[in-house]
């Protein structure tokens, strides 16, 4: 259920951002996360690609992308990168 809450949080903030803008601190956090995602080998467009894999930065375990839309996921404060980058 935690992941569902993160998905709802991210998408609701993405919708709010399109209409009125989100809190500047949330926007800053999302922008910083997306800058990290820009260099990520498991990113495909605006998606964390579940068909691609990389190594987790702490455990070094091979890990697949989560399939999330990054512009929404980056806005969810409790969401985490599957590779542990944020």
PDB file of C-alpha atoms in Angstrom, residues 17 36 39 48 58 72:
ATOM      1  CA  UNK A  17       1.911  21.598 -10.631  1.00  0.00           C
ATOM      2  CA  UNK A  36      19.972  12.549 -11.224  1.00  0.00           C
ATOM      3  CA  UNK A  39      22.091  10.510 -16.205  1.00  0.00           C
ATOM      4  CA  UNK A  48      12.060   4.332 -15.052  1.00  0.00           C
ATOM      5  CA  UNK A  58      24.585   0.765  -1.752  1.00  0.00           C
ATOM      6  CA  UNK A  72       5.227  12.176 -11.057  1.00  0.00           C
TER       7      UNK A  72
END
